[in-house]
Coordinates of C-alpha atoms in Angstrom, one line a residue:
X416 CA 10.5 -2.4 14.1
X417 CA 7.5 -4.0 13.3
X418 CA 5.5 -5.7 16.4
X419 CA 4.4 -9.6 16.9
X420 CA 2.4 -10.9 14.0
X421 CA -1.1 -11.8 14.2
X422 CA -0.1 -15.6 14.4
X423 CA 2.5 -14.9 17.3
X424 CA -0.3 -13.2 19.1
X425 CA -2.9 -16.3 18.5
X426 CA 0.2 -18.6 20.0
X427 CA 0.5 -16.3 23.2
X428 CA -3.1 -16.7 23.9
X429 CA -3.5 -20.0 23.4
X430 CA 0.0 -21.0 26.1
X431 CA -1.5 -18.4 27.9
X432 CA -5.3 -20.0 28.1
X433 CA -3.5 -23.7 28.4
X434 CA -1.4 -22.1 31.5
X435 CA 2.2 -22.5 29.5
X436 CA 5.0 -20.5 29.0
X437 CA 6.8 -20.8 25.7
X438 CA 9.4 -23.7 25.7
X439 CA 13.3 -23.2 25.7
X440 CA 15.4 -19.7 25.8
X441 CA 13.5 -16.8 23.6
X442 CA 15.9 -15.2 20.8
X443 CA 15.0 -11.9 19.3
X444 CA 12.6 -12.9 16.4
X445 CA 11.9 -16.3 17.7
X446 CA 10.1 -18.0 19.3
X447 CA 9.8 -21.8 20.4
X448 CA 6.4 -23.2 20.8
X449 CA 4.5 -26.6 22.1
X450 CA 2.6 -28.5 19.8
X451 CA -0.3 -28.1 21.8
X452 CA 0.1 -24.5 22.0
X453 CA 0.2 -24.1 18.3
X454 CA -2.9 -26.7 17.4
X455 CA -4.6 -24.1 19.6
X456 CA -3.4 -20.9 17.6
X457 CA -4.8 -22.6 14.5
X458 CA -7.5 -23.1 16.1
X459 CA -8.2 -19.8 17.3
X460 CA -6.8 -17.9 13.7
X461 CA -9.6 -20.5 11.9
X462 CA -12.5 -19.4 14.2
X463 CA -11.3 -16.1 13.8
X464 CA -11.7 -16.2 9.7
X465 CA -14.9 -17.8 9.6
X466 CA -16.5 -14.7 11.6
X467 CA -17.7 -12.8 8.9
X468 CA -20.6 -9.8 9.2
X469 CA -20.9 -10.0 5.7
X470 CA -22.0 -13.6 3.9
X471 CA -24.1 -14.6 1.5
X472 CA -26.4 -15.1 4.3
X473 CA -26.3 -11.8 5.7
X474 CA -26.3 -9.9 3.1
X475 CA -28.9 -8.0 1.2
X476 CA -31.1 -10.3 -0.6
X477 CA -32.6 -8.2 -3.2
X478 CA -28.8 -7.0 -4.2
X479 CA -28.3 -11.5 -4.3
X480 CA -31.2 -11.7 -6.7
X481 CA -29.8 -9.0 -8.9
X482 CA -28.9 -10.5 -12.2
X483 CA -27.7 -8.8 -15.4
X484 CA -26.9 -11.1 -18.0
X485 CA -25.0 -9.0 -20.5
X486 CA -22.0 -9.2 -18.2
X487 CA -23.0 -12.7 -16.5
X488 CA -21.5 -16.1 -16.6
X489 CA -21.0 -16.3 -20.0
X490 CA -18.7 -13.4 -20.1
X491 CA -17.0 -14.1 -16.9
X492 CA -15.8 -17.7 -18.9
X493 CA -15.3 -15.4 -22.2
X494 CA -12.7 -13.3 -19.8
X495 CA -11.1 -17.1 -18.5
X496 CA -10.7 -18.4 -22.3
X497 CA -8.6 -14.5 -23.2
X498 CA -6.1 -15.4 -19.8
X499 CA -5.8 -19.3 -20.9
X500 CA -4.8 -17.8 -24.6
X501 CA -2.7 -15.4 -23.7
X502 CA -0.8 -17.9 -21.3
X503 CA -0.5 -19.8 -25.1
X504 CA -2.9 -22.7 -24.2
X505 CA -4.1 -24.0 -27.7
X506 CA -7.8 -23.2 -28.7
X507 CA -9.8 -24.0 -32.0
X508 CA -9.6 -20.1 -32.6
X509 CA -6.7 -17.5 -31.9
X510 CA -9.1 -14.4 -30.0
X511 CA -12.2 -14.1 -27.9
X512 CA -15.1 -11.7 -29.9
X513 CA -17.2 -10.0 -27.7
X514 CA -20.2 -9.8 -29.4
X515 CA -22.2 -9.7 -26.1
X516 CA -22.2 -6.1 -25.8
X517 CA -23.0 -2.7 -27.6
X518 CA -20.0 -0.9 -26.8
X519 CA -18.8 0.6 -30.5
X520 CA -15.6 1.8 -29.3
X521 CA -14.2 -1.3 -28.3
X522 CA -15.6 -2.9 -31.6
X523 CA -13.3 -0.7 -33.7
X524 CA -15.5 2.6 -34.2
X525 CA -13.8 5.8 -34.3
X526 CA -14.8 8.3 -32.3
X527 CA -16.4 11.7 -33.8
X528 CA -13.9 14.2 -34.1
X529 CA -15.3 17.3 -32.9
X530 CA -16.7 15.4 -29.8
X531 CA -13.6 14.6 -28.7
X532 CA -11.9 18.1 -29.4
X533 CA -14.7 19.3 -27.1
X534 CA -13.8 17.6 -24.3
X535 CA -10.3 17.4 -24.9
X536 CA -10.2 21.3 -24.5
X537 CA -13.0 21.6 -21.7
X538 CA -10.1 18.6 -20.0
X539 CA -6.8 20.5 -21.0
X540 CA -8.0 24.5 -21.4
X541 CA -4.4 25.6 -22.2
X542 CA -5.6 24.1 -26.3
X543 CA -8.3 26.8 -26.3
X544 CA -4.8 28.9 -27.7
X545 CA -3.4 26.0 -30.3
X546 CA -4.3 26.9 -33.6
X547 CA -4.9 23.0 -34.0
X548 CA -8.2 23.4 -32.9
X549 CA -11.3 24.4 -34.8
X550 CA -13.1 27.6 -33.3
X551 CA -16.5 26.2 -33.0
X552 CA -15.3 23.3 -31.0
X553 CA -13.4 26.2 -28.9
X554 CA -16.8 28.4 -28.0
X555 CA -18.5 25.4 -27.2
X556 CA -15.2 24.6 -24.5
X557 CA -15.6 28.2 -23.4
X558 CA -19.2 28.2 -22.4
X559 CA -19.3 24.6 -20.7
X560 CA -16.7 26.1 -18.6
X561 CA -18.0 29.1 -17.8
X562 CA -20.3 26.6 -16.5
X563 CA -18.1 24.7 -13.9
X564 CA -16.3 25.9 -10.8
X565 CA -13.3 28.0 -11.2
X566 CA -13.5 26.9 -14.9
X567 CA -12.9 23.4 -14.1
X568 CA -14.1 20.3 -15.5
X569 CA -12.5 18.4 -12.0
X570 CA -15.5 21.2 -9.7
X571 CA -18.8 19.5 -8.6
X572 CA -21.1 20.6 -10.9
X573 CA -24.8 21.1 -9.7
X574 CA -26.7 17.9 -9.0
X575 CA -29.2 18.2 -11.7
X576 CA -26.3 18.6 -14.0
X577 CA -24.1 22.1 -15.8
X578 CA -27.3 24.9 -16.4
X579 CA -26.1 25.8 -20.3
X580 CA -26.1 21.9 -20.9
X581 CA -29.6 21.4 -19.6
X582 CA -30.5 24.6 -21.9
X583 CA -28.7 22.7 -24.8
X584 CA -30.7 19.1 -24.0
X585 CA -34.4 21.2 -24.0
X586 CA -33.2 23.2 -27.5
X587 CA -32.1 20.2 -29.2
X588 CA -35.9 18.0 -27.8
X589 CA -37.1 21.3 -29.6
X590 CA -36.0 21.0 -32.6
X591 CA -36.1 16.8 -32.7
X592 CA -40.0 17.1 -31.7
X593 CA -40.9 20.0 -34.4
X594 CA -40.8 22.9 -32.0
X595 CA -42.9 20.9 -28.7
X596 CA -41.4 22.9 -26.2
X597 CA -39.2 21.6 -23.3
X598 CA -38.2 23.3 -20.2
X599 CA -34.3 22.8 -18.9
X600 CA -35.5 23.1 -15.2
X601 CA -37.0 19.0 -16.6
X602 CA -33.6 18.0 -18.0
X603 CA -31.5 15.9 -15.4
X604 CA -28.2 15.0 -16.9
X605 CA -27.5 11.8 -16.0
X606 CA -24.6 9.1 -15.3
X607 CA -25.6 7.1 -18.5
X608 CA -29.3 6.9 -19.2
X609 CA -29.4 3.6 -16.6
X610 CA -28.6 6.2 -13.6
X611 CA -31.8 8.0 -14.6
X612 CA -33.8 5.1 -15.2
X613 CA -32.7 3.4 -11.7
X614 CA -33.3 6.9 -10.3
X615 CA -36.8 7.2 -11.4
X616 CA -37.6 3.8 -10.6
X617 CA -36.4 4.0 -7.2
X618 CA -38.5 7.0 -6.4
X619 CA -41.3 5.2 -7.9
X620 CA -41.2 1.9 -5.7
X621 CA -43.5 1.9 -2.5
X622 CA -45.8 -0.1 -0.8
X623 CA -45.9 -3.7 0.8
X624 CA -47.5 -7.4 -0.1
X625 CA -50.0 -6.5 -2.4
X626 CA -49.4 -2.5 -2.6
X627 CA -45.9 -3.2 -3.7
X628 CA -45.5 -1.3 -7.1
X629 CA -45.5 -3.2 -9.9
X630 CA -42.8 -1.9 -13.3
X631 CA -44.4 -3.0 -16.9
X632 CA -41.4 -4.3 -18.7
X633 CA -40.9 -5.6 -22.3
X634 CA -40.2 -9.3 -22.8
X635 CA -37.8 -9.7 -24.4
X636 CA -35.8 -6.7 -22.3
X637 CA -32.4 -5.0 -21.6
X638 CA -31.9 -7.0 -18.2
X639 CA -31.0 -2.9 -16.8
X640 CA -34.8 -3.7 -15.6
X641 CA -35.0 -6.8 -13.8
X642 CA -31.9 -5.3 -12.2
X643 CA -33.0 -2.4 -11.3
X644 CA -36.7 -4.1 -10.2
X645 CA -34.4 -6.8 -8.0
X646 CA -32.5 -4.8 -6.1
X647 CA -35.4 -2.3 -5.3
X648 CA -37.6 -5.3 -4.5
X649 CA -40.1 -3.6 -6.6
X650 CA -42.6 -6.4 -8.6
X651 CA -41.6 -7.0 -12.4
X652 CA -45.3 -7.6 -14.4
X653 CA -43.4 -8.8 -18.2
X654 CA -45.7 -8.4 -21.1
X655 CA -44.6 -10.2 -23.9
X656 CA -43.6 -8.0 -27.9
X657 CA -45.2 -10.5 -30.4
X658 CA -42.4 -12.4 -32.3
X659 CA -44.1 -12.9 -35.5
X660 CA -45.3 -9.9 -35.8
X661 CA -41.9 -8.1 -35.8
X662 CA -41.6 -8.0 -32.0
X663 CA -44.7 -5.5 -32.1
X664 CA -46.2 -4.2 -29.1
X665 CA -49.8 -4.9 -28.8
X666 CA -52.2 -3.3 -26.2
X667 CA -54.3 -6.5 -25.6
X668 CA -51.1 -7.7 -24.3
X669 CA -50.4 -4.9 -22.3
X670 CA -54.2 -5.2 -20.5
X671 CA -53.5 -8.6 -20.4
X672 CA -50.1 -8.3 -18.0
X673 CA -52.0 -5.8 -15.9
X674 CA -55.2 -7.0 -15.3
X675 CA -53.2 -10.5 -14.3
X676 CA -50.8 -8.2 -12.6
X677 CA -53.6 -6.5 -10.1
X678 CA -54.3 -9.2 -8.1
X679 CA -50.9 -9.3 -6.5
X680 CA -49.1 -6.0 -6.5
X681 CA -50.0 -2.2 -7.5
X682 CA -48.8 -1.4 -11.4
X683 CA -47.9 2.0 -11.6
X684 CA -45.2 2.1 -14.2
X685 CA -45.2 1.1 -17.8
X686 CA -41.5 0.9 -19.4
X687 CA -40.6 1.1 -23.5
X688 CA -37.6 0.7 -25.0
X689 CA -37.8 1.8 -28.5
X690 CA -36.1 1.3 -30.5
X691 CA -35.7 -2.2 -29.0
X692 CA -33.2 -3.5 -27.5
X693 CA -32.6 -6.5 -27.7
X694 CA -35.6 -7.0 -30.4
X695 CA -34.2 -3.8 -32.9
X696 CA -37.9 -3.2 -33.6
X697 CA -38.9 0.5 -34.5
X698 CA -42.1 1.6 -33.3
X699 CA -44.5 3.2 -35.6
X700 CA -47.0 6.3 -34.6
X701 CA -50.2 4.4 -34.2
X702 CA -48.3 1.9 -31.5
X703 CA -47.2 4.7 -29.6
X704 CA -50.4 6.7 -29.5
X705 CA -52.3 3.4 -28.0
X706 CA -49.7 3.0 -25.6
X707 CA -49.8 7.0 -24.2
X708 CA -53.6 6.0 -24.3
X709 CA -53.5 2.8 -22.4
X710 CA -50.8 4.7 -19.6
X711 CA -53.5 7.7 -19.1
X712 CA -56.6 5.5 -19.5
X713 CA -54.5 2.9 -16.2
X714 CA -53.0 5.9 -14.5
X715 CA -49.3 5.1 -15.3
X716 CA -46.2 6.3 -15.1
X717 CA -44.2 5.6 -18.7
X718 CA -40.4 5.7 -19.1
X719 CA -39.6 5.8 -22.3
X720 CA -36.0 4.5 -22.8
X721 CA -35.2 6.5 -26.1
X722 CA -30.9 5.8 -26.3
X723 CA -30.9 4.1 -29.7
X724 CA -33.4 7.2 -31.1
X725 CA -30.4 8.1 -34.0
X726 CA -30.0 3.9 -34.9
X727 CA -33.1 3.2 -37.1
X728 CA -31.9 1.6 -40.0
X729 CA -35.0 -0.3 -42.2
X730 CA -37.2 1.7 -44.9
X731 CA -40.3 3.2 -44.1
X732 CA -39.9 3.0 -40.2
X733 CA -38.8 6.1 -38.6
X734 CA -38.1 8.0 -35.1
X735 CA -41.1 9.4 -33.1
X736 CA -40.6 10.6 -29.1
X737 CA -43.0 9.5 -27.0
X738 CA -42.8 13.4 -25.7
X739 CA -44.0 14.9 -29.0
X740 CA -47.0 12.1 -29.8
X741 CA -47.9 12.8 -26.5
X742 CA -47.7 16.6 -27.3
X743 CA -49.4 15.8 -30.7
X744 CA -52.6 14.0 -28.5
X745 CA -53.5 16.9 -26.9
X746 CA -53.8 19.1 -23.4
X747 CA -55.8 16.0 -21.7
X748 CA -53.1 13.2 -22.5
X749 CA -49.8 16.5 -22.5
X750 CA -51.1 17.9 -19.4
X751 CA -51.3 14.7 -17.3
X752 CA -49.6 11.9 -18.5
X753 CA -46.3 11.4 -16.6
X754 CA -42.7 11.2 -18.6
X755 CA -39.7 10.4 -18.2
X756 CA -37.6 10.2 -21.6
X757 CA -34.2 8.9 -21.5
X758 CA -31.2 9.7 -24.1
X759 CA -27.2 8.7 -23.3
X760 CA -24.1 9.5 -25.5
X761 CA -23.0 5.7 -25.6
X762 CA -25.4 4.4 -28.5
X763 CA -26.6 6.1 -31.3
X764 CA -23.7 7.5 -34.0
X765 CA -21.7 8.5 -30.5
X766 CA -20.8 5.0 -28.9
X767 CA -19.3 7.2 -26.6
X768 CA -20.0 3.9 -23.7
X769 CA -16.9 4.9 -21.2
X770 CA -18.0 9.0 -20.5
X771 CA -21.1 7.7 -18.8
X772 CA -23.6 10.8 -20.3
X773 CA -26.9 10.6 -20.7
X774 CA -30.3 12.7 -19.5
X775 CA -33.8 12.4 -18.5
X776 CA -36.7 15.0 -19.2
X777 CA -39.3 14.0 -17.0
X778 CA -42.6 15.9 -17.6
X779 CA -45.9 16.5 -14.9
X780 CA -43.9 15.7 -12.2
X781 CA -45.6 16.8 -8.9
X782 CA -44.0 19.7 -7.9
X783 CA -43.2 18.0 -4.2
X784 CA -41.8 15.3 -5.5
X785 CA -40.0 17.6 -7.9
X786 CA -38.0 18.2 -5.0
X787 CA -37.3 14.8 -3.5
X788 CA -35.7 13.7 -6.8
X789 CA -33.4 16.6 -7.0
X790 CA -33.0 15.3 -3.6
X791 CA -32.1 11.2 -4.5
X792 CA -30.0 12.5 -7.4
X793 CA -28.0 15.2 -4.9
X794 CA -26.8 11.9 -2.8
X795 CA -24.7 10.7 -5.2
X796 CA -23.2 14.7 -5.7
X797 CA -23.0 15.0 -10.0
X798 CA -22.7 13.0 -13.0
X799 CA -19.0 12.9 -14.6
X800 CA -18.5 16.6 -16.0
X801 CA -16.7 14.9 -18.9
X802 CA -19.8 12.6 -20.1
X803 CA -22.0 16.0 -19.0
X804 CA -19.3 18.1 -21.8
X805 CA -19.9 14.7 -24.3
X806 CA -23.7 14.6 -23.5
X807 CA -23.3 19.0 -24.8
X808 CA -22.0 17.7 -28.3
X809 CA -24.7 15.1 -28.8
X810 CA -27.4 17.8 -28.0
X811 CA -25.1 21.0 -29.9
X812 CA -23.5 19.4 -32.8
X813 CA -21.8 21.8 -35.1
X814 CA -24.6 23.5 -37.9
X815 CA -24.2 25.0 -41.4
X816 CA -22.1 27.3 -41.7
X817 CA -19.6 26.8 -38.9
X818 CA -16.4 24.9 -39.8
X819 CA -16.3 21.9 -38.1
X820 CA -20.2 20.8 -39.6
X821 CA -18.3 19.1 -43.2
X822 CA -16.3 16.3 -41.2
X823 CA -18.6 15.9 -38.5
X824 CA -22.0 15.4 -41.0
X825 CA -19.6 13.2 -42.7
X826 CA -18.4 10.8 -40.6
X827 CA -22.0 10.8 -38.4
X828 CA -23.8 9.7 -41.5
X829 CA -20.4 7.2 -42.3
X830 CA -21.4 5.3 -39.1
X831 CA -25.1 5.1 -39.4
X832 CA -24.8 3.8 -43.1
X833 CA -22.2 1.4 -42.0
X834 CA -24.6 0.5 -39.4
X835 CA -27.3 -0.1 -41.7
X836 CA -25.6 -2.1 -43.9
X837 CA -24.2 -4.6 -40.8
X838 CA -27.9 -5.1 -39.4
X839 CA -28.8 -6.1 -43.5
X840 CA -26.0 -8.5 -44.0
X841 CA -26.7 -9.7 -40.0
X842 CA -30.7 -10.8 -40.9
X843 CA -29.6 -11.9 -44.3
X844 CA -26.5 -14.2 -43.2
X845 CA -28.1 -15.3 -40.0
X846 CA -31.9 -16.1 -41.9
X847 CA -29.8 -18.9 -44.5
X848 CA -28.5 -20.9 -41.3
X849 CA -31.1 -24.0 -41.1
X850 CA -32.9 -24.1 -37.6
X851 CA -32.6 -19.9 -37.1
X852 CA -34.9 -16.8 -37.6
X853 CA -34.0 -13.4 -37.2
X854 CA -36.4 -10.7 -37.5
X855 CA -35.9 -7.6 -39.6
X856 CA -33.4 -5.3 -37.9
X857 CA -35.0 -1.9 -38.1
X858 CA -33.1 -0.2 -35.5
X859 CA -31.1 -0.5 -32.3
X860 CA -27.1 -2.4 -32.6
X861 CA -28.5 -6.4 -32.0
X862 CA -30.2 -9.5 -33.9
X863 CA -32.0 -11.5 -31.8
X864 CA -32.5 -14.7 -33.6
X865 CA -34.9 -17.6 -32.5
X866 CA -32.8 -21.4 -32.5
X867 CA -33.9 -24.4 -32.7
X868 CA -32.3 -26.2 -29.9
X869 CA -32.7 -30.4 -30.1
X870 CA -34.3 -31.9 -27.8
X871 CA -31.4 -34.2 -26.7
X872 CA -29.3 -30.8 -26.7
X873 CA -32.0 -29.3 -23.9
X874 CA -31.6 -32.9 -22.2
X875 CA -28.2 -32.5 -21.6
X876 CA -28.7 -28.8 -20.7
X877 CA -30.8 -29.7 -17.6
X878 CA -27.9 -32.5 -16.7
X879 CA -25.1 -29.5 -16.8
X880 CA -28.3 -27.7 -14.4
X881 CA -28.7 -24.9 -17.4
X882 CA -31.3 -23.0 -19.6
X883 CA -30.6 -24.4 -22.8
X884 CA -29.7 -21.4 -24.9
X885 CA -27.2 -20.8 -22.4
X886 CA -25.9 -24.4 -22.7
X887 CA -25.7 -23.7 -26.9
X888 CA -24.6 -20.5 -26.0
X889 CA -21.6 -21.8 -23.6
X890 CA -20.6 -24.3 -26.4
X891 CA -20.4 -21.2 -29.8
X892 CA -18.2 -20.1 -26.8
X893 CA -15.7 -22.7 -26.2
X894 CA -15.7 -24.0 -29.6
X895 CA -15.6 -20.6 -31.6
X896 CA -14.6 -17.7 -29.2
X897 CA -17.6 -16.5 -30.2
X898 CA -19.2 -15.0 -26.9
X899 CA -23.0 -14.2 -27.1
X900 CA -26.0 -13.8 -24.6
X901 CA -28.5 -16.5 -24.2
X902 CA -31.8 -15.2 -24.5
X903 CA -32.8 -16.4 -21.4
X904 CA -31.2 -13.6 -19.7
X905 CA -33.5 -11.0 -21.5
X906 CA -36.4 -13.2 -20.9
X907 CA -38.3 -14.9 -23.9
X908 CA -41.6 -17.2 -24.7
X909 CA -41.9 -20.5 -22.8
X910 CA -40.2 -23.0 -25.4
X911 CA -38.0 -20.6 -27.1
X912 CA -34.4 -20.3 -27.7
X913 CA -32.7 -17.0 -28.6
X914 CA -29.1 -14.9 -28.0
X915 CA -28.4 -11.4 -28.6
X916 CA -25.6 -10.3 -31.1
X917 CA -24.3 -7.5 -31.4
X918 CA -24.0 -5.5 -35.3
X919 CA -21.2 -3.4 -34.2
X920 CA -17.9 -6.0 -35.2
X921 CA -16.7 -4.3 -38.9
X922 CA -18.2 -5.6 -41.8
X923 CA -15.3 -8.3 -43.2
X924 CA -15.4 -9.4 -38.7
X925 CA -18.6 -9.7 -38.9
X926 CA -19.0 -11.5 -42.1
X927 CA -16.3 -14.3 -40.4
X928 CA -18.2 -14.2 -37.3
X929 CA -21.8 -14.9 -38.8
X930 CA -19.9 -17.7 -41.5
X931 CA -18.8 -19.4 -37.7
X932 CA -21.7 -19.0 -35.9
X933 CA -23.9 -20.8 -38.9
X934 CA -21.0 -23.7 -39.6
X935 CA -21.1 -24.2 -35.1
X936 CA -24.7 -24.5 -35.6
X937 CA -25.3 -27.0 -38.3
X938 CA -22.9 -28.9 -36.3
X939 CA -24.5 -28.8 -33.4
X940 CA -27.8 -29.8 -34.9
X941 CA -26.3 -32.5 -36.3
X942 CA -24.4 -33.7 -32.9
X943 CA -27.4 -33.7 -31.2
X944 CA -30.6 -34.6 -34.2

């Protein structure tokens, strides 16, 4: 039989502490109780809840100033708005489109074949005999899990991630870099590339007051950064990619930050994301030989988030790894400038978001501290075997010659030309909407369009006690089901107005999508002119 509830044992107390027994005859069950005796219980159960350890007051400030506004307010009220539908309450607009964030899948993209026969056999081994299954996609099963423990995708790998995978990662940074060699005892498989990049920045951070390390980020930047930079209570020095000039990065502006930077922490890291996210700017050679310049010339560290390296869509702009320019500079800048290069199987022609793969080659690494990051990344045991298996077919696609290599060339290049024909239509359609600009889309899955926002619309903004591309961004929301992220949350120019969108809804979606998001605007210029 169950014993005497939590309340039963607050009204003992309290009869006991007020020198009372309980009134009348006691039945099994029940129990009679004073007035007086129960005021107290209430008393004693509501002091009882308010004794928290944990409260916004005592708990860890730096995770409190963590924000990450690809999955902030504005998509906590996008997830509201899908319960208030499905419980039928009427709306200008019959679904929520979550245009907020790059996941492909979830967008409608189908997944690569072979990839998915990969890990379906490295999951289920008992298909290596069904004749469904192409032989190429069956060696490459075999020797992953020849890899694992008892032949098990479910074993702990090794911390640094399956050896024959790593050897993959290095061959394939081979042959993408024109033969610049790369060493699998650098490769770190990785939960995503954002476990890498918190990984390296953590081991990075040190110092107090004005020795506090300071991280070089992008403005605009994937908010993975400021995240990351919050919660390590690390110093974020933003230098700003030039707008006009198709979000270029410019050195000046680089001095600029850390120069202004040095007089009240210790920069020591340098971040680039290229191609851009949120921004979709490629860069070219010549920006990313000034840049490896500028990091040896200041004595920092670069990360070099790489993830959208297969998504470079515009004419004339093309691919180049910081590892291989840097190779391409010579011994002094190869054989001392430190690396870390980032690559994950959820962007590119992949999308493959929910397997969490990804690696890091990080390059010059002091031997000693070669050691403590094998020791940070052992903490949290492996990265999911399945995204390490997925992160194998992004690196060892099938080749000439072997079967599988017709359907998968085929539908890789079908989803990079449909890509490239989204970010087109997405600066075209979104460049004829009065009061927006959107830069050329050369790579990446986003448009990040300027807005003009009224002035009586930022007015009311600071009434409702928000940034006003949130405000605008709030209102496509409510009045289109159109959910977006206010630029604001990436960072931007004092006196500018942005949101990120992403390219990934299918062509005849996203063509509905722009045609709302251009007729909610001229309306809303025109509400508040």
């Amino acid at each position: 039989s169950r014993g005497p509830g939590r309340t039963d044992v607050a009204l003992r107390c309290a009869a006991a502490l007020m020198g009372r027994q309980p009134r009348g005859p006691r039945r099994e069950g029940t129990v009679r109780w004073s007035s007086a005796a129960k005021a107290s219980a209430v008393k004693i159960n509501e002091k009882a809840s308010r004794e928290k350890i944990l409260t916004l007051e005592s708990m860890n400030p730096q995770v409190k100033a963590v924000e990450y506004a690809v999955r902030g307010p504005i998509v906590l009220k996008a997830g509201e708005i899908e319960k208030e539908l499905r419980k039928g309450i009427k709306k200008p607009f019959t679904e929520v489109i979550k245009a907020n964030i790059g996941d492909a899948h979830a967008m409608g993209q189908r997944p690569i074949t072979f990839l998915r026969q990969v890990v379906a056999l490295c999951t289920y081994p008992n298909l290596l005999d069904s004749p469904s299954f192409p032989e190429d996609a069956k060696k490459r099963a075999r020797r992953i899990l020849q890899g694992c423990g008892g032949n098990s995708l479910g074993s702990y790998t090794a911390s640094q991630g399956i050896n024959c995978i790593r050897e993959d990662v290095a061959a394939y940074i081979e042959r993408r870099d024109g033969g610049v060699p790369a060493d699998p005892d650098n490769i770190y498989l990785t939960t995503g590339a954002s476990d890498g990049i918190s990984a390296i920045l953590k081991i990075l951070t040190s110092g107090g007051g004005k020795s506090r390390t300071g991280v070089m980020i992008p403005i605009p930047q994937y908010p993975l950064y400021s995240a990351a930079i919050s919660e390590l209570d690390a110093i974020q020095v933003n230098y700003y990619l030039d707008e006009e000039n198709c979000w270029a990065l410019d050195v000046n502006e680089l001095r600029r930050a850390l120069n202004g930077a040095k007089a009240y922490c210790n920069p020591k890291v340098l971040c680039i994301i290229n191609p851009g996210n949120p921004t979709g700017q490629v860069q070219n050679r010549k920006c990313i030989e000034d840049v490896i310049h500028f990091a040896w010339e200041e004595k920092l560290f670069l990360l070099a988030d790489e993830v959208y390296q297969d998504n470079v869509y515009s004419e004339g702009c093309q691919f180049h790894s910081f590892k291989k320019i840097l190779y391409e500079m010579g011994p002094e800048y190869y054989n001392n400038v430190e690396l870390a290069s980032f690559h994950s199987t959820s962007k590119g022609y992949m999308g493959e978001c929910g397997y969490r793969g990804g690696y890091m080659e990080v390059i010059n690494l002091h031997p000693e501290i070669k050691g403590q990051l094998l020791k940070l990344l052992s903490v949290r045991l492996c990265p999911p075997v399945s995204g390490q298996a997925a992160m194998d077919i992004v690196v060892n696609p099938p080749v000439p010659g072997e079967e599988s290599y017709a359907q998968f060339i085929k539908e890789k290049e079908s989803v990079l030309n449909n890509l490239a024909e989204k970010a087109k239509l997405t600066e075209d359609m979104l460049n004829k909407i009065p009061g927006l600009h959107c830069n050329p889309l050369q790579g990446a899955m986003y448009a990040f369009p300027q807005i003009f926002i009224p002035s009586k619309a930022v007015e009311e903004a600071k009434a409702h006690k928000m940034a006003p591309d949130m405000f605008y961004c709030m209102k496509l929301l409510e009045e289109t089901g159109i959910c977006v992220v206010p630029g604001s949350g990436f960072g931007q120019k004092e006196g500018t107005y942005h949101f990120r969108i992403t390219i990934l809804p299918p062509v005849e979606k996203l063509k509905i999508l722009l045609e709302k998001v251009k007729d909610f605007h001229i309306k809303f210029l025109e509400k508040y002119a």
